[in-house]
XYZ file of C-alpha atoms in Angstrom:
723
model
C 122.062 -76.252 106.410
C 118.671 -76.187 108.204
C 119.205 -72.470 109.055
C 119.973 -71.717 105.411
C 116.778 -73.460 104.253
C 114.705 -71.462 106.748
C 116.391 -68.241 105.590
C 115.750 -69.134 101.925
C 112.070 -69.874 102.663
C 111.749 -66.562 104.475
C 113.304 -64.700 101.563
C 110.871 -66.462 99.184
C 107.885 -65.342 101.268
C 109.225 -61.775 101.440
C 109.856 -61.731 97.691
C 106.310 -62.946 97.017
C 104.921 -60.264 99.299
C 106.974 -57.607 97.532
C 105.699 -58.820 94.161
C 102.121 -58.689 95.351
C 102.605 -55.211 96.808
C 103.975 -54.092 93.448
C 100.768 -55.168 91.724
C 101.886 -58.667 90.726
C 100.031 -61.897 91.376
C 101.022 -65.518 91.588
C 97.615 -66.715 90.270
C 97.678 -68.911 87.201
C 94.902 -69.772 84.767
C 94.631 -73.094 83.009
C 94.572 -72.458 79.259
C 93.617 -75.079 76.667
C 94.908 -74.978 73.111
C 91.920 -72.925 71.876
C 91.828 -70.413 74.767
C 93.634 -67.265 75.811
C 93.829 -66.601 79.529
C 95.809 -64.911 82.235
C 95.656 -62.232 84.911
C 94.898 -58.535 84.623
C 96.731 -56.252 87.013
C 97.328 -52.536 87.349
C 99.591 -50.495 89.576
C 97.184 -51.147 92.457
C 96.919 -54.914 92.036
C 94.523 -57.350 90.345
C 91.671 -55.730 88.447
C 88.323 -57.416 89.119
C 85.242 -56.917 86.974
C 86.974 -55.542 83.890
C 86.605 -56.791 80.352
C 89.184 -58.569 78.254
C 88.494 -58.397 74.536
C 89.980 -60.578 71.798
C 89.315 -59.465 68.234
C 90.364 -60.627 64.784
C 89.765 -59.606 61.179
C 91.358 -62.784 59.814
C 88.132 -64.815 59.601
C 85.526 -64.449 56.871
C 83.939 -61.660 58.923
C 85.190 -59.567 61.817
C 84.944 -61.461 65.108
C 85.406 -60.603 68.772
C 84.918 -62.386 72.080
C 84.723 -60.579 75.426
C 84.910 -61.924 78.983
C 85.068 -60.437 82.484
C 87.794 -60.875 85.085
C 87.039 -62.571 88.399
C 87.695 -61.190 91.875
C 91.431 -61.933 91.514
C 91.794 -60.374 88.082
C 91.859 -63.706 86.264
C 90.247 -64.211 82.881
C 89.738 -66.947 80.319
C 88.570 -66.365 76.733
C 87.361 -69.819 75.650
C 87.032 -71.635 72.334
C 88.491 -69.084 69.953
C 88.251 -70.000 66.253
C 91.444 -71.386 64.697
C 93.686 -69.920 62.007
C 93.590 -66.387 63.343
C 95.669 -63.976 65.355
C 93.900 -61.919 67.997
C 94.367 -58.416 69.313
C 93.744 -58.625 73.069
C 93.234 -55.699 75.424
C 91.602 -54.580 78.674
C 88.703 -52.162 79.081
C 86.912 -51.273 82.301
C 85.304 -48.532 84.319
C 88.032 -46.471 85.974
C 90.460 -47.424 83.218
C 91.440 -46.350 79.755
C 92.094 -49.024 77.154
C 95.322 -50.944 77.553
C 97.644 -51.352 74.558
C 96.534 -54.156 72.234
C 98.658 -57.286 72.384
C 98.784 -59.665 69.427
C 98.308 -63.262 70.495
C 97.281 -66.682 69.263
C 95.148 -69.400 70.830
C 96.604 -71.553 73.567
C 98.566 -68.710 75.162
C 98.802 -67.505 78.735
C 98.702 -63.752 78.436
C 98.980 -61.574 81.526
C 97.820 -58.042 80.825
C 98.492 -54.627 82.328
C 95.423 -52.482 82.862
C 95.845 -48.715 82.520
C 94.224 -46.603 85.212
C 92.460 -43.533 83.852
C 94.528 -40.387 84.467
C 91.445 -38.580 85.763
C 87.700 -38.991 86.215
C 86.930 -37.174 82.974
C 89.029 -39.609 80.932
C 87.353 -42.534 82.679
C 83.899 -41.169 81.795
C 84.594 -41.540 78.071
C 83.908 -45.267 78.535
C 80.628 -44.865 80.415
C 77.357 -45.925 78.752
C 75.413 -43.159 77.057
C 72.650 -42.982 79.682
C 75.174 -41.639 82.202
C 75.818 -38.731 79.822
C 72.195 -38.335 78.748
C 71.242 -38.061 82.419
C 72.998 -34.676 82.423
C 70.103 -33.387 80.300
C 68.069 -30.875 82.329
C 64.380 -31.772 82.256
C 61.918 -28.900 82.845
C 60.500 -28.831 86.346
C 57.119 -30.382 87.072
C 55.749 -26.905 87.787
C 56.342 -25.835 84.166
C 53.687 -28.215 82.877
C 51.365 -28.117 81.085
C 53.229 -26.172 78.425
C 52.171 -22.644 77.558
C 53.433 -22.533 73.986
C 55.873 -20.305 72.086
C 54.711 -17.085 73.765
C 54.984 -18.691 77.216
C 57.562 -21.179 78.435
C 58.193 -22.674 74.975
C 56.788 -26.076 75.930
C 54.072 -27.316 73.580
C 50.580 -26.949 75.083
C 49.956 -30.607 74.331
C 52.819 -31.554 76.654
C 50.789 -31.892 79.846
C 53.347 -33.289 82.302
C 57.018 -33.854 82.973
C 56.397 -37.562 82.484
C 55.204 -36.950 78.928
C 58.370 -34.951 78.248
C 60.494 -37.860 79.500
C 58.534 -40.317 77.366
C 59.377 -38.211 74.296
C 63.038 -37.879 75.333
C 63.293 -41.639 75.269
C 61.819 -44.523 73.308
C 58.789 -42.889 71.683
C 60.650 -40.036 69.976
C 64.355 -39.389 70.492
C 65.688 -42.864 71.257
C 63.383 -45.049 69.218
C 66.105 -45.346 66.582
C 69.448 -44.635 68.238
C 71.213 -43.715 71.458
C 71.513 -40.221 72.843
C 74.422 -39.499 75.134
C 77.122 -41.331 73.201
C 80.063 -39.375 71.840
C 78.363 -38.959 68.476
C 75.441 -37.066 70.054
C 76.777 -35.351 73.165
C 79.189 -33.386 70.966
C 78.455 -31.278 67.881
C 80.431 -32.668 64.916
C 82.871 -30.102 63.544
C 81.936 -31.204 60.017
C 78.517 -29.571 60.428
C 80.133 -26.148 60.410
C 80.041 -23.143 62.742
C 76.860 -21.811 64.329
C 76.039 -18.774 66.465
C 74.458 -20.898 69.210
C 74.218 -24.527 70.170
C 70.461 -24.339 69.583
C 71.167 -23.442 65.965
C 73.699 -26.258 65.737
C 71.123 -28.744 67.019
C 68.490 -27.545 64.588
C 70.965 -28.070 61.755
C 72.178 -31.465 62.936
C 68.613 -32.753 63.172
C 68.184 -32.065 59.463
C 71.089 -34.359 58.612
C 70.599 -37.510 56.601
C 67.523 -39.381 55.494
C 65.754 -39.275 58.858
C 66.015 -35.489 59.068
C 62.371 -34.727 58.326
C 61.183 -37.117 61.003
C 63.590 -35.737 63.591
C 62.528 -32.155 62.870
C 58.881 -33.137 63.250
C 59.766 -34.712 66.579
C 60.796 -31.316 67.895
C 57.222 -30.112 67.704
C 56.200 -32.745 70.238
C 58.144 -30.852 72.890
C 57.837 -27.323 71.574
C 60.565 -26.564 69.075
C 62.302 -23.575 70.768
C 62.313 -25.167 74.205
C 63.719 -28.558 73.244
C 66.444 -26.927 71.126
C 67.341 -24.804 74.134
C 67.524 -27.887 76.373
C 69.711 -29.819 73.931
C 71.928 -26.799 73.384
C 72.374 -26.310 77.125
C 73.279 -29.996 77.496
C 75.999 -29.998 74.851
C 77.309 -26.615 76.030
C 77.831 -27.978 79.513
C 79.510 -31.116 78.171
C 81.786 -29.001 75.963
C 82.661 -26.887 79.013
C 83.830 -29.991 80.876
C 80.786 -31.359 82.681
C 80.742 -35.139 82.912
C 78.966 -37.840 84.950
C 80.092 -37.697 88.558
C 78.966 -41.217 89.448
C 80.668 -44.111 87.695
C 78.671 -47.137 86.559
C 79.345 -50.231 88.656
C 81.680 -52.868 87.327
C 80.167 -56.309 86.673
C 79.642 -58.292 89.868
C 78.434 -61.761 90.743
C 77.121 -63.753 87.802
C 77.631 -60.738 85.539
C 81.272 -61.831 85.512
C 80.348 -65.209 84.073
C 79.141 -63.794 80.755
C 80.852 -64.541 77.451
C 79.982 -62.101 74.662
C 80.710 -63.012 71.037
C 80.197 -60.644 68.113
C 80.314 -61.017 64.341
C 80.025 -58.264 61.737
C 77.211 -58.644 59.238
C 75.572 -56.409 56.626
C 77.703 -53.404 55.559
C 78.676 -49.997 57.002
C 75.770 -48.163 55.326
C 73.045 -50.575 56.447
C 71.580 -50.968 59.873
C 69.978 -54.098 61.311
C 66.677 -53.667 63.081
C 66.611 -57.151 64.597
C 67.439 -60.819 64.053
C 66.061 -64.294 64.605
C 67.920 -67.475 65.591
C 65.132 -70.010 66.238
C 61.406 -70.633 66.599
C 60.382 -68.767 69.742
C 57.958 -71.593 70.547
C 60.701 -74.233 70.331
C 64.279 -73.006 70.842
C 65.790 -76.213 69.450
C 64.727 -75.350 65.905
C 67.668 -74.353 63.661
C 70.266 -75.612 66.150
C 73.728 -74.315 65.198
C 72.130 -72.838 62.095
C 72.381 -69.414 60.480
C 70.788 -66.244 61.837
C 68.609 -63.970 59.732
C 68.145 -60.226 60.136
C 66.120 -57.278 58.872
C 67.753 -54.200 57.360
C 64.509 -52.173 57.458
C 64.695 -48.983 55.341
C 68.410 -49.293 54.698
C 68.782 -52.224 52.271
C 66.739 -54.773 50.333
C 68.398 -57.894 51.614
C 68.208 -60.217 54.587
C 71.645 -60.515 56.185
C 72.580 -64.084 57.072
C 75.277 -65.119 59.534
C 76.695 -68.606 59.902
C 78.102 -68.528 63.465
C 79.835 -71.886 63.059
C 81.811 -71.022 59.920
C 81.991 -67.318 60.826
C 80.636 -66.364 57.418
C 78.027 -63.854 56.281
C 75.899 -63.612 53.140
C 72.760 -61.914 51.852
C 69.326 -62.962 50.611
C 67.846 -60.416 48.216
C 64.274 -59.346 49.004
C 62.164 -58.360 45.984
C 58.991 -56.311 45.692
C 56.031 -57.319 43.547
C 55.642 -53.890 41.970
C 58.905 -52.426 40.610
C 57.418 -48.948 41.030
C 57.207 -49.374 44.788
C 58.742 -46.189 46.216
C 61.836 -46.104 48.388
C 61.198 -46.360 52.126
C 63.447 -43.398 52.882
C 63.694 -40.217 50.872
C 66.724 -38.168 49.955
C 68.798 -36.582 52.738
C 67.199 -33.468 54.165
C 70.639 -31.921 54.610
C 74.233 -33.099 54.473
C 75.369 -35.614 57.055
C 78.579 -35.094 59.017
C 79.351 -38.740 58.234
C 78.043 -39.405 54.688
C 77.651 -35.958 53.144
C 74.783 -35.807 50.657
C 74.843 -39.527 49.910
C 71.528 -41.381 50.302
C 72.816 -44.463 52.111
C 69.372 -46.061 52.649
C 68.035 -47.661 49.489
C 65.272 -50.097 50.473
C 61.843 -50.521 48.911
C 60.823 -53.639 50.858
C 61.507 -52.101 54.290
C 61.930 -55.537 55.919
C 61.241 -55.412 59.637
C 60.616 -58.309 62.021
C 61.723 -61.898 61.158
C 60.339 -65.047 62.818
C 61.190 -68.747 62.421
C 58.468 -71.351 62.070
C 58.648 -74.975 63.200
C 60.219 -76.078 59.870
C 62.990 -73.500 59.847
C 61.307 -71.130 57.389
C 61.760 -67.403 58.030
C 58.654 -65.193 57.961
C 59.015 -61.430 58.047
C 57.208 -58.146 57.538
C 58.034 -56.592 54.184
C 56.499 -54.124 51.790
C 55.234 -55.992 48.727
C 53.762 -53.179 46.631
C 52.688 -49.562 46.639
C 49.941 -47.963 48.714
C 46.762 -49.159 46.950
C 45.044 -52.107 48.662
C 43.502 -54.971 46.652
C 39.738 -54.763 46.061
C 39.055 -57.716 48.364
C 40.096 -55.605 51.373
C 37.289 -53.068 51.093
C 33.542 -52.639 51.132
C 31.602 -54.907 48.816
C 34.124 -57.728 49.099
C 33.081 -61.261 49.991
C 36.138 -61.705 52.213
C 34.867 -62.566 55.743
C 36.998 -59.921 57.438
C 36.151 -57.251 54.857
C 32.443 -57.979 55.283
C 32.805 -57.451 59.028
C 35.178 -54.483 58.891
C 36.366 -53.274 55.469
C 39.789 -51.664 55.270
C 39.918 -48.605 53.067
C 43.405 -47.409 53.981
C 46.669 -48.752 52.643
C 49.023 -51.191 54.306
C 52.560 -49.875 54.724
C 54.098 -53.342 55.156
C 52.866 -56.807 54.271
C 54.358 -60.278 54.735
C 56.999 -62.479 53.126
C 58.594 -65.860 53.737
C 62.042 -67.229 52.964
C 62.581 -70.979 52.741
C 66.258 -71.878 53.238
C 65.694 -75.254 51.548
C 64.539 -73.744 48.257
C 66.311 -70.396 48.758
C 63.114 -68.721 47.563
C 61.404 -65.591 48.910
C 57.592 -65.698 48.701
C 55.705 -62.390 48.900
C 52.313 -62.231 50.645
C 50.073 -59.214 50.130
C 47.953 -58.232 53.138
C 45.135 -55.761 53.543
C 46.342 -54.806 57.006
C 49.633 -53.182 57.933
C 52.264 -55.347 59.608
C 55.106 -54.508 61.963
C 55.942 -57.195 64.553
C 55.076 -60.899 64.301
C 54.341 -63.803 66.610
C 53.292 -67.397 65.963
C 50.480 -68.956 67.946
C 50.802 -72.460 69.358
C 47.858 -73.785 67.387
C 47.158 -76.302 64.622
C 47.232 -73.617 61.924
C 50.508 -72.046 63.086
C 48.671 -68.739 62.936
C 50.979 -65.777 62.460
C 49.641 -62.750 64.365
C 50.841 -59.282 63.458
C 50.953 -55.840 64.944
C 50.486 -52.742 62.818
C 53.056 -50.469 64.448
C 51.638 -47.027 65.141
C 48.340 -47.208 63.249
C 45.779 -49.237 61.382
C 43.172 -49.893 64.054
C 43.024 -53.639 63.316
C 44.912 -56.778 64.301
C 45.748 -59.099 61.413
C 46.686 -62.757 61.128
C 47.792 -65.294 58.537
C 46.831 -68.972 58.595
C 50.271 -70.190 57.526
C 49.156 -73.818 57.262
C 46.480 -72.873 54.734
C 48.819 -70.542 52.884
C 51.533 -73.186 52.537
C 48.950 -75.697 51.290
C 47.213 -73.404 48.804
C 49.360 -70.349 48.184
C 46.149 -68.291 48.451
C 47.071 -65.099 50.259
C 43.499 -63.763 50.184
C 41.843 -66.760 51.847
C 44.705 -67.276 54.307
C 44.518 -63.851 55.926
C 42.096 -62.156 58.261
C 41.763 -59.160 60.532
C 39.583 -57.684 63.244
C 39.050 -54.279 64.831
C 39.393 -53.962 68.587
C 35.940 -54.221 70.165
C 35.283 -53.823 73.890
C 32.473 -55.804 75.497
C 30.892 -52.606 76.811
C 27.517 -54.150 77.551
C 29.263 -56.971 79.434
C 27.176 -59.777 77.964
C 30.194 -61.903 77.076
C 29.836 -61.761 73.309
C 30.513 -59.384 70.457
C 27.525 -57.326 69.364
C 26.848 -54.342 67.202
C 29.267 -51.607 68.252
C 29.596 -47.840 68.302
C 32.624 -46.296 66.629
C 35.120 -43.905 68.216
C 33.663 -40.431 68.653
C 30.063 -41.647 68.715
C 27.886 -41.355 71.827
C 28.048 -44.366 74.127
C 25.198 -46.830 73.913
C 24.784 -49.152 76.943
C 23.193 -51.796 74.758
C 26.099 -51.965 72.326
C 29.797 -52.713 72.368
C 32.499 -50.119 71.632
C 35.231 -50.032 69.008
C 38.514 -48.454 70.106
C 40.914 -47.063 67.527
C 44.062 -48.513 69.024
C 46.993 -50.158 67.285
C 49.242 -52.933 68.523
C 52.942 -52.104 68.500
C 54.371 -55.173 70.179
C 52.424 -58.413 69.805
C 52.625 -61.749 71.615
C 50.507 -64.856 72.125
C 49.748 -66.346 75.527
C 50.801 -69.991 75.873
C 48.396 -70.215 78.811
C 45.108 -69.544 76.995
C 45.847 -68.547 73.379
C 44.861 -64.903 73.869
C 46.696 -62.269 71.824
C 48.345 -59.372 73.633
C 49.612 -56.108 72.223
C 51.250 -52.972 73.539
C 49.774 -49.591 72.623
C 52.091 -46.610 72.367
C 51.225 -43.213 73.812
C 50.664 -41.782 77.241
C 50.111 -43.500 79.597
C 49.847 -46.310 77.060
C 48.337 -49.720 77.609
C 48.409 -53.427 76.983
C 45.452 -54.990 75.206
C 44.176 -58.533 75.476
C 42.407 -59.913 72.407
C 40.375 -63.137 72.683
C 39.891 -64.359 69.087
C 36.910 -66.616 69.647
C 35.726 -69.195 67.111
C 35.631 -66.771 64.156
C 37.906 -63.818 64.977
C 36.580 -61.535 62.239
C 33.239 -61.352 64.083
C 33.869 -62.870 67.527
C 37.123 -61.295 68.767
C 36.779 -59.170 71.905
C 39.384 -56.891 73.489
C 40.236 -55.681 76.979
C 42.362 -52.569 77.593
C 44.629 -52.181 80.619
C 46.411 -48.852 80.907
C 49.726 -48.515 82.672
C 48.923 -47.067 86.114
C 49.472 -43.317 85.968
C 48.069 -40.925 88.585
C 46.243 -43.949 89.916
C 46.041 -43.918 93.741
C 45.497 -47.682 93.734
C 48.904 -48.295 92.145
C 52.002 -48.966 94.217
C 54.279 -47.322 91.615
C 53.359 -44.974 88.770
C 54.647 -45.692 85.284
C 53.930 -44.840 81.693
C 54.321 -45.647 78.017
C 55.095 -49.241 77.093
C 56.860 -50.137 73.881
C 57.901 -53.757 73.283
C 56.275 -56.611 75.191
C 56.369 -60.374 75.624
C 54.677 -62.994 77.782
C 55.735 -65.888 80.009
C 54.412 -69.442 80.049
C 51.936 -68.504 82.798
C 50.349 -65.744 80.748
C 52.009 -62.847 82.606
C 52.796 -59.970 80.244
C 56.105 -58.101 80.479
C 56.502 -54.642 78.950
C 59.360 -52.157 78.824
C 58.232 -48.662 79.894
C 59.493 -45.198 78.989
C 59.235 -44.321 82.689
C 62.364 -46.401 83.252
C 60.744 -49.627 84.380
C 60.232 -53.190 83.319
C 56.598 -53.909 84.143
C 54.555 -57.068 84.524
C 50.817 -57.354 84.138
C 49.046 -60.393 85.577
C 45.365 -60.419 84.639
C 44.706 -63.145 87.204
C 45.193 -60.567 89.962
C 42.359 -58.299 88.781
C 39.653 -57.997 91.414
C 36.877 -56.018 89.736
C 34.832 -56.394 86.536
C 36.975 -56.629 83.403
C 34.246 -55.519 81.003
C 31.378 -53.078 81.055
C 31.148 -49.568 82.434
C 33.728 -50.104 85.194
C 36.429 -51.223 82.769
C 37.929 -47.749 82.385
C 41.470 -48.832 81.494
C 42.754 -47.956 84.969
C 40.541 -50.627 86.537
C 43.218 -53.206 87.399
C 46.117 -51.418 89.054
C 46.599 -54.519 91.189
C 47.580 -56.489 88.095
C 50.645 -54.327 87.491
C 54.057 -54.570 89.118
C 56.846 -52.174 88.126
C 60.581 -52.755 88.543
C 62.815 -49.697 88.316
C 65.689 -50.219 85.923
C 69.204 -49.386 87.118
C 71.113 -46.253 86.238
C 70.972 -42.502 86.855
C 67.943 -40.217 86.520
C 67.725 -37.082 84.400
C 68.592 -33.776 86.032
C 65.499 -32.272 87.597
C 63.643 -35.592 87.906
C 62.728 -36.921 91.345
C 60.114 -39.534 90.420
C 61.076 -43.163 90.089
C 62.565 -44.064 86.757
C 65.815 -44.005 84.872
C 67.546 -42.148 82.054
C 68.009 -45.511 80.380
C 65.755 -46.277 77.438
C 64.051 -49.636 76.810
C 62.929 -50.429 73.290
C 61.730 -53.996 73.688
C 61.367 -56.861 76.127
C 61.529 -60.624 75.721
C 60.867 -63.513 78.088
C 63.214 -66.506 78.181
C 60.398 -69.030 78.523
C 62.632 -72.097 78.097
C 65.846 -71.138 79.952
C 67.893 -70.762 76.789
C 70.390 -68.552 78.623
C 70.948 -70.396 81.868
C 69.314 -68.084 84.423
C 66.029 -69.971 84.659
C 62.676 -70.257 82.900
C 60.368 -67.290 82.358
C 63.094 -64.713 82.964
C 62.087 -61.317 81.481
C 64.788 -59.336 79.684
C 64.646 -55.695 78.585
C 66.913 -53.950 76.126
C 69.081 -51.339 77.840
C 69.245 -49.002 74.878
C 71.063 -46.278 76.753
C 73.207 -48.569 78.886
C 74.935 -50.733 76.237
C 73.206 -53.745 77.720
C 70.492 -56.316 78.098
C 68.811 -56.259 81.512
C 67.727 -59.604 82.973
C 65.208 -59.309 85.807
C 64.735 -61.858 88.559
C 61.024 -61.560 89.431
C 61.725 -63.259 92.767
C 64.324 -60.752 93.975
C 63.342 -57.754 91.838
C 66.999 -57.268 90.915
C 68.532 -56.879 87.484
C 71.554 -58.657 86.068
C 73.217 -56.240 83.641
C 74.723 -57.891 80.563
C 76.923 -55.048 79.375
C 78.482 -54.974 75.894
C 81.554 -52.790 76.459
C 82.950 -52.846 72.932
C 82.285 -51.167 70.634
C 80.673 -48.464 72.752
C 77.068 -47.880 71.790
C 75.372 -51.304 71.820
C 71.678 -50.745 71.051
C 69.467 -53.824 70.771
C 65.894 -53.949 69.517
C 65.016 -57.626 69.600
C 66.440 -60.844 70.992
C 65.793 -64.547 71.256
C 67.429 -67.593 72.818
C 68.449 -70.868 71.198
C 69.452 -74.287 72.494
C 72.012 -75.766 70.108
C 72.836 -78.766 72.303
C 70.585 -79.617 75.278
C 73.402 -81.763 76.706
C 76.132 -79.206 76.080
C 75.903 -77.255 79.328
C 76.521 -73.529 78.997
C 78.127 -73.999 75.596
C 74.922 -75.496 74.223
C 72.826 -72.418 75.008
C 72.863 -68.787 74.013
C 70.982 -65.523 73.921
C 71.110 -63.731 70.547
C 70.668 -60.099 69.572
C 71.968 -57.543 67.093
C 72.912 -53.879 66.939
C 69.571 -52.260 66.115
C 70.686 -48.640 65.953
C 69.966 -46.702 62.782
C 73.147 -44.687 63.304
C 75.852 -47.347 63.469
C 78.287 -44.583 62.513
C 77.590 -42.793 65.831
C 79.137 -45.708 67.700
C 82.770 -46.461 68.359
C 84.538 -46.953 65.033
C 82.515 -44.358 63.101
C 81.750 -45.060 59.457
C 83.998 -48.132 59.480
C 81.750 -49.768 62.049
C 78.818 -51.987 61.076
C 75.951 -53.854 62.702
C 76.874 -57.005 64.563
C 75.295 -60.212 65.739
C 75.772 -60.540 69.488
C 75.690 -63.841 71.357
C 75.531 -63.934 75.174
C 76.432 -67.083 77.094
C 76.383 -67.626 80.851
C 79.198 -69.747 82.260
C 79.076 -71.309 85.726
C 82.096 -69.188 86.669
C 84.442 -66.659 84.995
C 87.100 -69.297 84.238
C 84.893 -72.066 82.857
C 86.203 -73.501 79.610
């Protein structure tokens, strides 16, 4: 009997070994009644670092939840909503999608991953920056451009770096990805063309952004950029594909839970969203999220993430004759034909919560003519100091969820991005986007008390303390000869805007090359006391450790360190406390504090022909998790990975990025983000990082015209199987 038991035990061990060698596993995953979990294996064994996606259309809006397998191929999708069936499947680098399996909550579901039949099939699942990196960038020696009779590069394009800046967030990828399937191939619906250059020229006329895209060609030199794009798509059509695969999630990247809800509609796009007051992430706990549909639609999309429901808040304009934000299509779209799918007048942009749960946002109130109190001869304090004669393209508005009322607020100055100060007046500071030359603000306390939009607003030009006497004096205007006894006005415009919790200074990013960040100290009466300091990104600066260029979005940490996403493929910090020389006067040239900058190269491949540090990834905006709303620590800077389907979390201590990849649908493109604490005692479930799909071309992404913008919630578990 004892011999038989030993023989049986030996056979059991051999059988287990055979099962394991055949790609099986004996691992089990504990599954509660609202989870789905199991093990993912392929013909080679357990599959680590791949995604398992559960999706349903049986709730009030389409819903999906995505997790990552651990080192033994185990996964757990936690806390799925009830009363729904879920399609569950596996996606991962080196794989093609597994068949979808219909399941319900509370099930153990072991899944079979499908290995890609070849490297080309695997590459179809790579982020767009891996494909965009195949773009051949002209060699450094070809710059500066010599124009249409020379090398085709525009004479104003002075360096390879400027070309790369235009290829990314300041021209080509400011609105959508390049490198995804919708752009690396020429749609057959466009027709037949003699060359790929001709096909590109035609495709760039498509839809309601066609005029802007065609104008963008002139930045590069029209013939040369069409040739480069044509060469890129020709090589892709001939079979070229990325030879280096992106890495699978590792370490804490496998702890991420990604939840997505559809909102808006297939013809609208969502520029960004807001979940809470950025000064206090406990505001609006478990409450609805609000978004901005920019030029596409005159409503604020609202998502209730608890009930999984969406709705809309209509946004009016004061003048019914306010023109549409987007004109008619320049030429037929391969997706929508001649239909004008963007219909907005208000052009809502950047929403922000205040401390009472009201939503403030930039919105066009009326047509181009400014009120009389904005200009010369007005008694308005800001107009007396610096009258505004131009028109404001966007203004302000506020939605109060308690009254369900939208209040319009006319402003003399243009608005774009918003940020509340931590002061008694809850001052709302604004950027002006790409122009305007002034920084505006609204005293929201006064406005809520009086409803007086004229008295509640103010603005200031950007004045440098050129004579270094510590106060604002009479100034010379741009283009005038310098006067050592006077200050100097600079005609710069904030794009991103943020307020320092450390000292109350206002910071803005300035687009262009090499671009800059600007510090504005309001003083006691900002209309006449505000002074600015300009710090350019270090470019061709021998004092800089790393060269970079062209910031776009920016934010700030609790210590007053500014973080900006750069077109050079970096996330950069600027710490004014590290500056060694004079910060005002003749020596403040813009490149006078290289020591204040630190640049962190973002992950991913470089463009063909580029040897300098950088990345083919594109970064639209950055945000700092000041209050540890995500679970990776306080003051963690995060950049949008607009070419890498991701958010990129940087550890300033190690200099390494944690990549939060959104693998489904392909084409995730964020513009803004924030973090909220729903339950401070709820562990990882009580926290979350929120974003949305900010691409203007949702139809370029996986799913085509049936796809729509989504709210995306990121949560960080302590381990990949935490429930």
